[in-house]
Amino acid sequence: MTGRTPGGDAAGAPGDDPVPDRIHARPVPRPGRWVSAVVLLVLAAMAVNALLTNEKFRWDVVWLYFRDVTVVRGVGWTLVLTFGSMLIAIVLAVLLAIMRRSDNPVMKAVSWGYIWFFRGTPIYTQLVFWGLISVLYPRLSLGIPFGPEFFEFRTADLFTAFVCALIGLSLNEAAYLAEIVRAGLGSVDPGQTEAAKALGMKDGKILTRIVLPQAMRVIVPPTGNETISMLKTTSLVLAVPFTLDLQYSTNAIGNRLFLPIPLLMVAAIWYLLITSVLMVGQHYVERYYGRGFGTQTSGGRRGRGPGGRGRRPGKQDLIAASGTTKDDPFLEVTP
Amino acid sequence: MSGTHDAPAPAAGTPMVQVEGLHKMFGDLHVLKGVDLEVPRGSVCVVLGPSGSGKSTLLRCVNELEEITGGRIRVDGELMGYREVTKDGRTRLHRLHPKVVARQRSRIGMVFQRFNLFPHMTALDNVAEAPVQVRGLSRSEARARAAELLDRVGLADRADHYPAQLSGGQQQRVAIARALAMDPELMLFDEPTSALDPELVGEVLAVMRDLARSGMTMMVVTHEIGFAREVADTVVFMDEGVIVEQGTPEQVLGDPQHERTRSFLAHVL
Ligand SMILES: Nc1ncnc2c1ncn2[C@@H]1O[C@H](COP(=O)(O)OP(=O)(O)OP(=O)(O)O)[C@@H](O)[C@H]1O
Ligand SMILES: [Mg+2]
C-alpha cells in the first residue's frame, strides 16, 4: 500500500497521495512529559551507580557464588518445590472448585471449610505443623475409622522434610487457586453448558471439553502470578525445616563467610531470573488459551481481526474490515 | 392424565412431539399453564407469541433443559425425562438417570438465539465435537462428516475459522450444522434470526427452508411471519402460557379467530 506512513515518504510523487491536502499538524507541546522522563532517568542512573560502585556489594563474590554448586542445586530444589506444589495445588483446586459448585451440601461445606482453614492460617505456621506431623502421629495406619486397620507405617519414613514442604506448600496454595478456578468456571457463559447439554454431552465432558478450556482464559493470568509468588514462598520451607532450597543455601554460605549481602544478591538475582523465564512462559500459555477470543463482540455478532493465534490474517481481515458479507458463498450454493 | 402408562412402540402414525397438559413454574411464577400440542413427523411447527408468553420455555422443556412441573412430553413416543412405573394400580414417575436424559437430548437438535458456538474451537471442531464425545466417532471420521455438513450450510471455506471470525449469519449456520451432526430426528429453533443484522437473516432462513424440505421435523419460535407463511405446516399462537389458537398458516395468519392473535399480528406485520 502507499501512503501508509504519516510523513508520506512511501509515496513516490506527491500526486500519488489519495488524500488531497493531507494534514501534517504539529503535536500539542507537552513539556511535563519531558521533564518527568528526565527526572526518572536521573534517579535510575543514581540507583544503578549506587549498586555498582558500593564495594560492600562485593560483586566478585556475587559472581563466584552465583555459579556455586550448592547454590545451583538450591535453585534446582526451589524449582522442584515450586512446580511440584503448583501441580498438586492445581489438581486439588479444580476438585475444590467443582465441589464448591456441586449441589451436594456436604461437598460444598467441605470445600468451604478447607478454603476457610488454609487461607485463614499463615503458611509459616502450616509448614511448622507439617514438620511436626511425625511427632504428633508417630505411626500412621490405613483402615476404617474405629474399625480394623489394614497396614501401618512410621510417619517419619514417609513424611521426609521434602514431602512435608511439598504438602505444606501445595495444600495452602490449593485454597487460593480454588477461588481462582471457581471465578474462572463462573466466567463461562451458561449458554455454553446449555449448548453442550442440548447436544447430549454428559456433565464430565462438558466440564473438560467446553467449560474448563474457556475458563482457562480467566484462570491462567492469576495462576501465573501465584506461581511467581510460590517461587518466593518456597523460601519459607526452613520452617519445616527443609534446608536445600535457594534461600536457605545462600543464607548458610553468607553466614559462614560473614558476607551476607553478596549472597543475598546471589539469591535475588536467581529469583529474578527464574521469574523472568516464568513470565515468558505465562505469555505463551495465555496466548494458547486466548485462541478464538480475538475480539468477540457481545451477542456474538461479527468479530474483527484474526483470533488469538493470529495465524490467519489476510482475507478474513479484509472481509471484516469491509463490514459486509457480500462474498457470502452461501448465495451461490443454494438455488 | 391419560391412561397410556406402557410407552407405546413408536408407530409410524405417532406424532414426533406430543405435549400433554404441560405446566412449568419458576418458583411462584406460572409460565406454562397447560399446553397441549402435537407435531407430526416431518412437519414444521412455528410458534408465535408476544415476549414472555413462554415460547422459549416450551422449547426448553421439550429438550429437558428445564424440569417440567406437570404434564407429559413425548418425543417419538418416548416419555422425556421420566419413567412411568405402575404399582398396585397407581402410576408413579421416576426421574431418569442423567445418562439416559443425555441420550434423549442427543436425538434433538437445538439452535439458540445467541448461537452459543464454542468460541475456543474452529467451526469444523464445533460441528465435530459432539459426535466424538457422544457418539464415540473417531476425530477424523467426525471431521470428515463435519466438513460435509459445513458444505451443506454453505460454509465449506470457513471450516478453520473461529466463531469470532465469522459473521452472525455464518455463526448461526455453523450452529445449525453442529446440531445436524448428531443426526437429530427433531430440530428446535429458538428465535434463530433475532440476534442477526437484517441483511443476514435471509441466509439462515434459507438453510432452515432447505432443512424443512428435506423432511426434518422442526419446532421454530420466530417473528419472521413470512417464513411461517411459507414453510410452516402448523402455526401456534401462544400468550400468557397457553396456546390461544393453532392451525394452518392460512387459518392463524390469514383469518385469526382470537382478538389477541389479531392484535399481535397487527403489531408484527
Ligand atoms: N430461569 C428462569 N427463572 C425464572 N423465570 C424465568 C426463567 N426463564 C424464563 N422465565 C420467565 O418465564 C416467562 C416466559 O419466558 P420465555 O423466555 O419462555 O418467554 P418467550 O415467550 O420466549 O419470550 P421472548 O419472546 O422474550 O423470548 C418470562 O416471564 C420469564 O421472565
Ligand atoms: Mg424466548
XYZ file of C-alpha atoms and ligand atoms in Angstrom:
636
model
C 0.000 0.000 0.000
C 1.110 3.530 -0.496
C 0.971 6.424 1.814
C 0.881 4.322 4.993
C 3.421 6.411 6.882
C 2.188 9.764 8.076
C 5.130 11.540 6.530
C 4.043 10.253 3.165
C 7.631 9.314 2.325
C 6.470 5.960 0.908
C 4.537 7.632 -1.856
C 6.632 8.466 -4.881
C 5.375 11.686 -6.313
C 3.200 13.924 -4.151
C 0.413 13.358 -6.646
C 0.151 9.680 -5.547
C -1.434 10.627 -2.252
C -5.147 9.701 -2.393
C -5.891 12.299 0.313
C -5.802 15.774 -1.135
C -4.101 18.297 1.110
C -3.116 15.710 3.742
C -2.839 17.162 7.260
C 0.655 17.443 8.724
C -0.142 19.098 12.046
C 2.314 19.730 14.867
C 1.571 17.830 18.095
C 0.441 19.659 21.227
C 3.594 20.562 23.210
C 3.887 18.508 26.426
C 6.899 19.784 28.355
C 5.754 17.934 31.521
C 6.424 14.600 29.823
C 9.983 15.521 29.034
C 10.695 16.857 32.484
C 9.303 13.781 34.256
C 11.152 11.407 31.925
C 14.447 13.169 32.559
C 13.914 13.132 36.340
C 13.152 9.413 36.309
C 16.189 8.622 34.152
C 18.461 10.551 36.508
C 17.026 8.704 39.515
C 17.509 5.336 37.773
C 21.119 6.206 36.922
C 21.713 7.112 40.568
C 20.328 3.766 41.714
C 22.493 1.799 39.270
C 25.506 3.825 40.320
C 24.797 3.144 44.000
C 24.577 -0.596 43.319
C 27.696 -0.912 41.177
C 30.128 1.371 42.938
C 29.442 0.380 46.550
C 32.263 -2.017 47.445
C 30.189 -3.709 50.120
C 28.125 -5.499 47.476
C 31.308 -7.419 46.559
C 30.240 -8.207 43.007
C 33.246 -10.519 42.647
C 31.853 -12.734 45.443
C 28.379 -12.497 43.945
C 29.604 -13.730 40.570
C 31.688 -16.513 42.192
C 28.795 -17.913 44.232
C 26.246 -17.317 41.522
C 27.703 -20.460 39.870
C 28.444 -22.343 43.099
C 27.362 -25.996 43.115
C 25.363 -25.676 46.339
C 23.612 -22.587 45.042
C 22.734 -24.131 41.684
C 21.479 -27.219 43.478
C 19.411 -24.901 45.678
C 17.926 -23.410 42.501
C 17.020 -26.945 41.420
C 15.265 -27.759 44.672
C 13.438 -24.433 44.650
C 12.183 -25.158 41.141
C 11.104 -28.680 42.100
C 9.223 -27.333 45.105
C 7.618 -24.542 43.070
C 6.393 -26.670 40.199
C 5.649 -29.752 42.275
C 3.469 -27.897 44.723
C 1.777 -25.859 41.975
C 0.882 -29.042 40.096
C -0.605 -30.712 43.162
C -2.340 -27.469 44.079
C -3.933 -27.079 40.643
C -5.404 -30.588 40.726
C -6.710 -30.044 44.248
C -8.030 -26.607 43.364
C -10.061 -27.887 40.410
C -11.563 -30.550 42.663
C -12.336 -27.987 45.364
C -13.887 -25.593 42.861
C -16.086 -28.325 41.395
C -17.118 -29.427 44.891
C -17.966 -25.836 45.703
C -20.288 -25.647 42.683
C -21.943 -29.012 43.240
C -25.488 -29.431 44.518
C -24.308 -31.757 47.275
C -24.308 -29.760 50.546
C -21.636 -31.981 52.131
C -19.252 -31.355 49.238
C -19.945 -27.622 49.347
C -19.337 -27.459 53.070
C -16.115 -29.463 52.941
C -14.740 -27.282 50.179
C -15.742 -24.112 52.026
C -14.189 -25.361 55.253
C -10.946 -26.296 53.521
C -10.567 -22.881 51.940
C -11.538 -21.175 55.192
C -8.872 -23.054 57.149
C -5.948 -22.931 54.742
C -6.457 -19.305 53.776
C -7.057 -18.332 57.374
C -3.763 -19.547 58.838
C -0.256 -18.364 57.935
C 1.729 -20.559 55.584
C 4.659 -20.434 58.026
C 2.523 -21.961 60.781
C 1.279 -24.647 58.421
C 4.818 -25.555 57.384
C 5.926 -25.838 61.019
C 2.895 -28.019 61.651
C 3.750 -30.371 58.772
C 7.312 -30.583 60.082
C 5.911 -31.759 63.399
C 3.463 -34.270 61.969
C 5.654 -37.239 62.858
C 5.783 -36.018 66.449
C 2.013 -35.659 66.559
C 1.343 -39.002 64.898
C 4.409 -41.227 65.182
C 2.678 -44.082 63.393
C 0.073 -43.835 60.673
C -2.253 -46.616 59.668
C -4.791 -47.100 56.951
C -8.086 -48.619 57.927
C -11.720 -47.949 58.681
C -12.257 -45.302 61.389
C -12.860 -47.079 64.708
C -12.678 -50.353 62.760
C -9.995 -52.719 61.511
C -6.667 -51.426 60.212
C -5.064 -52.676 57.021
C -1.462 -51.571 57.382
C 0.699 -49.296 59.449
C 3.977 -47.402 58.990
C 6.249 -44.942 60.734
C 5.226 -41.409 59.842
C 8.805 -40.148 59.635
C 9.588 -42.695 56.901
C 7.003 -41.194 54.585
C 6.975 -37.575 55.723
C 10.532 -36.553 54.952
C 11.359 -32.862 55.131
C 10.872 -32.585 51.369
C 7.450 -34.251 51.425
C 6.371 -32.057 54.337
C 7.458 -28.940 52.469
C 5.673 -30.079 49.303
C 2.456 -30.924 51.133
C 2.547 -27.753 53.188
C 3.014 -25.517 50.167
C 0.504 -27.273 47.920
C -2.334 -27.592 50.419
C -2.056 -23.918 51.224
C -1.837 -22.892 47.584
C -4.826 -25.056 46.629
C -7.066 -22.899 48.782
C -6.121 -19.754 46.863
C -6.203 -21.424 43.472
C -9.625 -22.928 44.216
C -11.100 -19.440 44.362
C -9.375 -18.538 41.101
C -10.702 -21.671 39.397
C -14.159 -21.008 40.778
C -14.119 -17.488 39.358
C -12.920 -18.925 36.039
C -15.682 -21.516 35.852
C -18.202 -18.841 36.776
C -16.990 -16.597 33.960
C -18.078 -19.004 31.224
C -21.410 -18.116 29.616
C -24.082 -20.562 30.864
C -25.220 -20.777 27.238
C -22.107 -22.852 26.582
C -23.189 -25.520 29.038
C -26.694 -25.450 27.600
C -25.494 -25.844 24.045
C -23.327 -28.781 25.076
C -26.180 -30.346 27.044
C -28.508 -29.946 24.093
C -26.010 -31.931 22.028
C -26.297 -34.771 24.538
C -22.892 -34.319 26.173
C -22.528 -35.558 29.740
C -21.520 -33.330 32.630
C -17.933 -34.612 32.836
C -17.309 -33.999 29.149
C -18.976 -30.603 29.285
C -16.588 -29.622 32.058
C -13.396 -30.880 30.482
C -14.113 -30.076 26.835
C -16.240 -26.947 26.957
C -16.170 -25.105 30.271
C -12.625 -25.597 31.588
C -10.858 -24.660 28.334
C -12.776 -21.381 28.279
C -12.292 -20.815 31.994
C -8.540 -21.126 31.459
C -8.542 -17.686 29.890
C -9.552 -16.286 33.265
C -7.603 -18.826 35.332
C -4.176 -18.590 33.689
C -3.135 -14.978 34.404
C -3.688 -15.115 38.193
C -2.228 -18.633 38.283
C 0.907 -17.241 36.680
C 1.071 -14.702 39.482
C 0.539 -17.461 42.007
C 3.418 -19.463 40.501
C 5.743 -16.489 40.782
C 4.540 -15.915 44.306
C 5.059 -19.604 45.087
C 8.646 -19.368 43.842
C 9.319 -16.913 46.612
C 7.144 -18.642 49.212
C 9.429 -21.672 48.918
C 11.988 -19.579 50.821
C 9.869 -20.283 53.926
C 10.447 -24.041 53.883
C 13.115 -23.646 56.536
C 10.099 -23.714 58.866
C 9.750 -27.469 58.212
C 12.874 -27.458 58.240
C 13.858 -28.181 54.658
C 17.344 -26.801 54.082
C 18.300 -27.411 50.459
C 16.400 -24.618 48.724
C 17.944 -21.491 47.220
C 17.195 -19.090 50.063
C 18.474 -21.381 52.801
C 21.643 -22.470 50.990
C 22.699 -18.926 50.026
C 21.926 -17.739 53.531
C 24.049 -20.533 55.023
C 27.015 -19.684 52.803
C 26.634 -15.996 53.609
C 26.703 -16.659 57.334
C 29.720 -18.945 57.005
C 31.707 -16.338 55.026
C 30.453 -13.380 57.074
C 29.336 -11.926 53.742
C 25.526 -11.910 53.984
C 24.927 -9.125 51.459
C 26.640 -10.605 48.377
C 24.904 -13.930 48.987
C 21.565 -12.180 49.324
C 22.288 -10.613 45.955
C 23.010 -14.081 44.549
C 19.612 -15.315 45.729
C 17.847 -12.173 44.486
C 19.388 -12.434 41.028
C 18.434 -16.102 40.727
C 14.858 -15.406 41.814
C 14.622 -12.550 39.318
C 15.986 -14.729 36.560
C 13.508 -17.533 37.203
C 10.633 -15.073 37.481
C 11.554 -13.597 34.104
C 11.529 -17.036 32.489
C 8.166 -17.790 34.111
C 6.736 -14.554 32.730
C 7.730 -15.566 29.214
C 6.127 -18.985 29.743
C 2.956 -17.356 31.033
C 2.746 -15.200 27.938
C 2.664 -18.266 25.697
C 0.169 -20.167 27.846
C -2.129 -17.142 27.853
C -1.877 -16.869 24.118
C -2.787 -20.530 23.717
C -5.907 -20.299 25.840
C -6.873 -16.996 24.268
C -7.363 -18.624 20.866
C -10.693 -17.914 19.293
C -11.236 -14.935 21.587
C -9.640 -12.355 19.301
C -12.171 -9.583 19.543
C -15.540 -11.061 20.158
C -18.274 -8.532 20.442
C -21.202 -9.124 22.746
C -24.098 -11.132 21.443
C -21.720 -12.975 19.165
C -22.028 -10.559 16.318
C -19.282 -10.063 13.839
C -15.788 -10.271 15.292
C -12.891 -8.453 13.757
C -9.368 -9.459 13.055
C -7.590 -12.746 13.489
C -8.013 -14.895 16.578
C -5.543 -15.335 19.389
C -3.118 -17.362 17.353
C -3.112 -14.672 14.762
C -2.270 -17.092 12.012
C -4.995 -16.214 9.582
C -4.839 -12.601 8.602
C -5.410 -11.596 5.012
C -8.757 -12.378 3.511
C -10.784 -12.563 6.688
C -9.353 -9.204 7.757
C -10.453 -7.667 4.539
C -13.941 -9.117 4.875
C -14.237 -7.913 8.425
C -12.876 -4.513 7.506
C -15.298 -4.152 4.648
C -18.129 -4.609 7.139
C -20.201 -6.723 4.780
C -20.573 -10.355 3.959
C -21.132 -9.772 0.307
C -18.679 -12.540 -0.514
C -21.017 -14.951 1.174
C -20.534 -18.309 -0.546
C -23.995 -19.356 0.525
C -25.638 -17.217 -2.075
C -24.014 -19.325 -4.774
C -24.659 -22.631 -3.069
C -28.418 -22.640 -2.685
C -30.654 -22.449 -5.696
C -53.581 -37.744 32.981
C -54.164 -40.114 30.130
C -54.054 -43.851 30.601
C -51.042 -44.683 28.445
C -48.516 -45.947 31.002
C -46.772 -48.543 28.893
C -44.857 -46.423 26.424
C -46.314 -47.281 23.021
C -43.873 -48.531 20.445
C -43.315 -45.608 18.076
C -45.728 -46.467 15.309
C -45.450 -44.712 12.001
C -48.513 -42.683 12.928
C -47.147 -41.446 16.271
C -46.518 -37.725 16.205
C -42.863 -36.763 16.658
C -43.723 -34.471 19.553
C -46.663 -34.918 21.914
C -47.088 -32.364 24.671
C -49.937 -33.057 27.102
C -51.081 -30.719 29.834
C -47.630 -29.187 30.231
C -47.169 -26.889 33.208
C -43.984 -25.084 34.135
C -43.444 -22.923 37.178
C -40.343 -20.941 38.083
C -40.877 -20.714 41.822
C -44.240 -18.960 42.078
C -44.216 -17.769 38.507
C -46.597 -19.885 36.446
C -45.101 -19.691 32.966
C -46.781 -22.573 31.100
C -50.365 -23.218 32.125
C -51.404 -26.444 30.454
C -50.020 -26.659 26.957
C -51.249 -29.388 24.598
C -49.504 -29.722 21.283
C -48.728 -32.344 18.678
C -46.128 -32.022 15.980
C -46.497 -34.687 13.291
C -43.435 -36.386 11.871
C -41.771 -34.376 9.116
C -43.801 -31.247 9.741
C -42.788 -27.731 10.672
C -44.470 -26.064 13.620
C -43.939 -22.329 14.020
C -44.635 -20.887 17.468
C -45.603 -17.227 17.641
C -46.411 -15.060 20.600
C -45.552 -11.893 22.478
C -42.443 -11.623 24.621
C -42.752 -13.510 27.888
C -45.544 -15.774 26.662
C -43.432 -18.893 27.323
C -42.259 -19.853 23.827
C -38.630 -20.378 24.811
C -39.683 -22.213 27.937
C -41.800 -24.589 25.859
C -38.858 -25.476 23.606
C -36.515 -25.823 26.570
C -38.951 -28.202 28.256
C -39.080 -30.371 25.144
C -35.285 -30.591 25.261
C -35.264 -31.178 29.032
C -33.225 -28.055 29.642
C -35.994 -27.147 32.103
C -37.543 -29.523 34.565
C -41.278 -29.627 33.933
C -43.733 -29.094 36.773
C -46.657 -31.080 35.358
C -47.838 -32.926 32.281
C -46.067 -35.205 29.850
C -43.776 -34.661 26.895
C -43.180 -37.474 24.421
C -40.730 -37.379 21.574
C -41.042 -40.175 19.064
C -43.369 -41.875 21.531
C -40.765 -41.883 24.319
C -41.576 -40.109 27.555
C -38.979 -37.405 28.175
C -37.135 -37.196 31.465
C -39.207 -39.725 33.383
C -40.169 -43.356 33.580
C -43.705 -44.369 34.483
C -43.893 -47.190 36.982
C -47.288 -48.710 37.740
C -47.558 -50.454 41.060
C -50.783 -51.526 42.813
C -52.741 -49.747 40.116
C -51.031 -46.405 40.807
C -48.680 -44.723 38.374
C -45.576 -43.061 39.733
C -42.921 -41.122 37.880
C -39.258 -41.929 38.390
C -36.738 -39.454 37.144
C -34.372 -40.838 34.501
C -30.643 -41.149 35.066
C -28.668 -38.186 33.622
C -27.045 -40.568 31.143
C -30.435 -41.501 29.721
C -31.504 -37.868 29.647
C -28.326 -37.051 27.727
C -29.151 -39.791 25.214
C -32.690 -38.429 24.794
C -31.325 -34.938 24.245
C -28.787 -36.140 21.707
C -31.640 -37.004 19.329
C -32.994 -33.454 19.474
C -31.078 -30.628 17.871
C -31.372 -27.148 19.304
C -30.426 -23.799 17.809
C -30.230 -20.806 20.115
C -30.904 -17.143 19.577
C -27.344 -16.265 20.582
C -25.730 -19.181 18.647
C -23.722 -20.418 21.663
C -20.932 -21.741 19.482
C -17.880 -22.954 21.378
C -15.536 -19.973 20.965
C -12.340 -21.938 21.595
C -12.930 -24.315 18.683
C -12.898 -23.777 14.945
C -16.146 -24.068 13.021
C -15.152 -27.585 11.975
C -14.439 -28.716 15.534
C -17.629 -27.113 16.790
C -19.501 -29.443 14.461
C -17.260 -32.476 15.073
C -17.117 -32.242 18.869
C -20.395 -33.870 19.896
C -20.133 -36.840 17.506
C -16.709 -37.562 19.011
C -17.714 -37.081 22.644
C -21.233 -38.508 22.492
C -21.258 -40.969 19.611
C -17.660 -42.087 20.022
C -16.729 -41.399 16.407
C -13.038 -41.040 15.695
C -11.840 -37.461 15.342
C -11.077 -37.931 11.641
C -14.439 -39.525 10.826
C -16.227 -36.777 12.709
C -14.228 -34.084 10.914
C -14.987 -35.557 7.519
C -18.686 -35.599 8.355
C -18.468 -32.078 9.789
C -16.899 -30.836 6.573
C -19.870 -32.252 4.624
C -22.319 -30.513 6.942
C -20.496 -27.192 6.707
C -20.666 -27.591 2.961
C -24.386 -28.203 3.224
C -24.884 -24.876 5.049
C -22.590 -23.152 2.555
C -19.578 -22.681 4.810
C -17.072 -25.166 3.406
C -14.412 -22.480 3.159
C -14.940 -21.243 6.709
C -14.118 -24.553 8.397
C -10.906 -23.297 10.009
C -12.331 -20.044 11.310
C -13.058 -19.448 14.947
C -16.582 -18.222 15.747
C -15.290 -14.722 16.494
C -14.063 -14.546 12.916
C -17.491 -15.277 11.433
C -20.465 -13.028 10.829
C -23.602 -13.638 12.880
C -25.341 -15.353 9.995
C -22.356 -17.611 9.417
C -22.182 -18.442 13.122
C -25.836 -19.405 13.176
C -25.354 -21.638 10.144
C -22.433 -23.348 11.902
C -24.727 -23.809 14.906
C -27.294 -25.495 12.654
C -24.608 -27.763 11.200
C -23.467 -28.571 14.733
C -26.970 -29.662 15.703
C -27.355 -31.688 12.493
C -24.122 -33.556 13.205
C -25.946 -35.604 15.837
C -28.472 -36.793 13.219
C -31.414 -35.442 15.209
C -34.951 -36.538 14.441
C -36.284 -33.219 15.712
C -34.850 -29.705 15.484
C -35.792 -26.880 17.832
C -35.081 -23.270 16.836
C -35.450 -20.507 19.418
C -35.570 -17.196 17.558
C -32.636 -18.191 15.361
C -32.570 -14.897 13.473
C -33.401 -12.400 16.223
C -29.766 -11.587 17.041
C -28.837 -11.022 13.399
C -28.400 -7.880 11.387
C -31.329 -7.691 8.940
C -29.203 -8.410 5.869
C -28.022 -11.712 7.420
C -31.462 -13.115 8.270
C -32.081 -14.454 4.782
C -29.111 -16.811 4.670
C -30.159 -18.526 7.899
C -33.801 -18.815 6.863
C -32.671 -20.318 3.558
C -30.820 -23.093 5.372
C -33.869 -23.728 7.536
C -36.120 -23.833 4.487
C -33.846 -26.444 2.899
C -33.910 -28.448 6.078
C -37.705 -28.384 6.179
C -37.830 -29.526 2.569
C -35.570 -32.446 3.392
C -38.286 -33.718 5.735
C -36.899 -32.693 9.119
C -39.417 -32.265 11.920
C -38.999 -28.741 13.249
C -40.349 -26.518 16.010
C -39.473 -22.918 15.311
C -40.008 -19.899 17.529
C -39.689 -16.859 15.312
C -41.090 -13.470 14.497
C -40.487 -13.994 10.774
C -44.104 -14.149 9.623
C -43.043 -14.590 6.002
C -41.115 -17.707 6.907
C -44.082 -19.044 8.887
C -46.439 -18.476 5.991
C -44.141 -20.167 3.506
C -42.648 -23.076 5.446
C -44.907 -23.883 8.392
C -47.379 -26.745 8.370
C -48.899 -25.546 11.615
C -48.730 -22.168 13.306
C -49.262 -21.958 17.043
C -50.037 -18.692 18.760
C -49.182 -18.548 22.457
C -49.989 -15.933 25.034
C -49.518 -15.920 28.800
C -48.543 -19.556 28.970
C -51.361 -21.063 26.948
C -51.909 -21.838 23.289
C -54.525 -19.370 22.154
C -55.003 -20.871 18.740
C -53.323 -23.156 16.291
C -53.888 -24.257 12.731
C -52.514 -23.931 9.228
C -50.732 -20.676 8.377
C -53.748 -19.662 6.291
C -56.065 -20.085 9.278
C -53.924 -18.493 12.004
C -52.188 -15.814 9.975
C -54.870 -15.174 7.384
C -58.029 -15.483 9.440
C -57.218 -15.370 13.177
C -60.205 -16.206 15.396
C -58.984 -14.557 18.579
C -58.636 -10.915 19.383
C -55.211 -11.455 20.993
C -53.865 -13.155 17.874
C -55.199 -10.372 15.715
C -53.623 -7.593 17.753
C -50.298 -9.464 17.923
C -50.246 -9.950 14.155
C -51.180 -6.325 13.661
C -48.047 -5.423 15.587
C -45.571 -7.692 13.838
C -46.845 -7.416 10.280
N -34.900 -19.481 34.501
C -35.973 -18.692 34.762
N -36.256 -18.328 36.031
C -37.318 -17.547 36.306
N -38.166 -17.084 35.377
C -37.957 -17.405 34.102
C -36.845 -18.219 33.721
N -36.872 -18.382 32.385
C -37.954 -17.702 31.949
N -38.606 -17.110 32.974
C -39.827 -16.309 32.861
O -40.780 -17.048 32.170
C -41.566 -16.214 31.328
C -41.558 -16.779 29.933
O -40.244 -16.702 29.425
P -39.861 -17.206 27.975
O -38.403 -16.969 27.843
O -40.346 -18.576 27.787
O -40.680 -16.204 27.061
P -40.647 -16.058 25.495
O -42.027 -16.264 25.027
O -39.575 -16.895 24.926
O -40.286 -14.516 25.338
P -39.278 -13.803 24.335
O -40.032 -13.572 23.068
O -38.952 -12.530 25.033
O -38.103 -14.696 24.165
C -40.975 -14.832 31.444
O -41.805 -14.081 32.319
C -39.629 -15.063 32.060
O -39.294 -13.971 32.866
Mg -37.627 -16.536 24.081
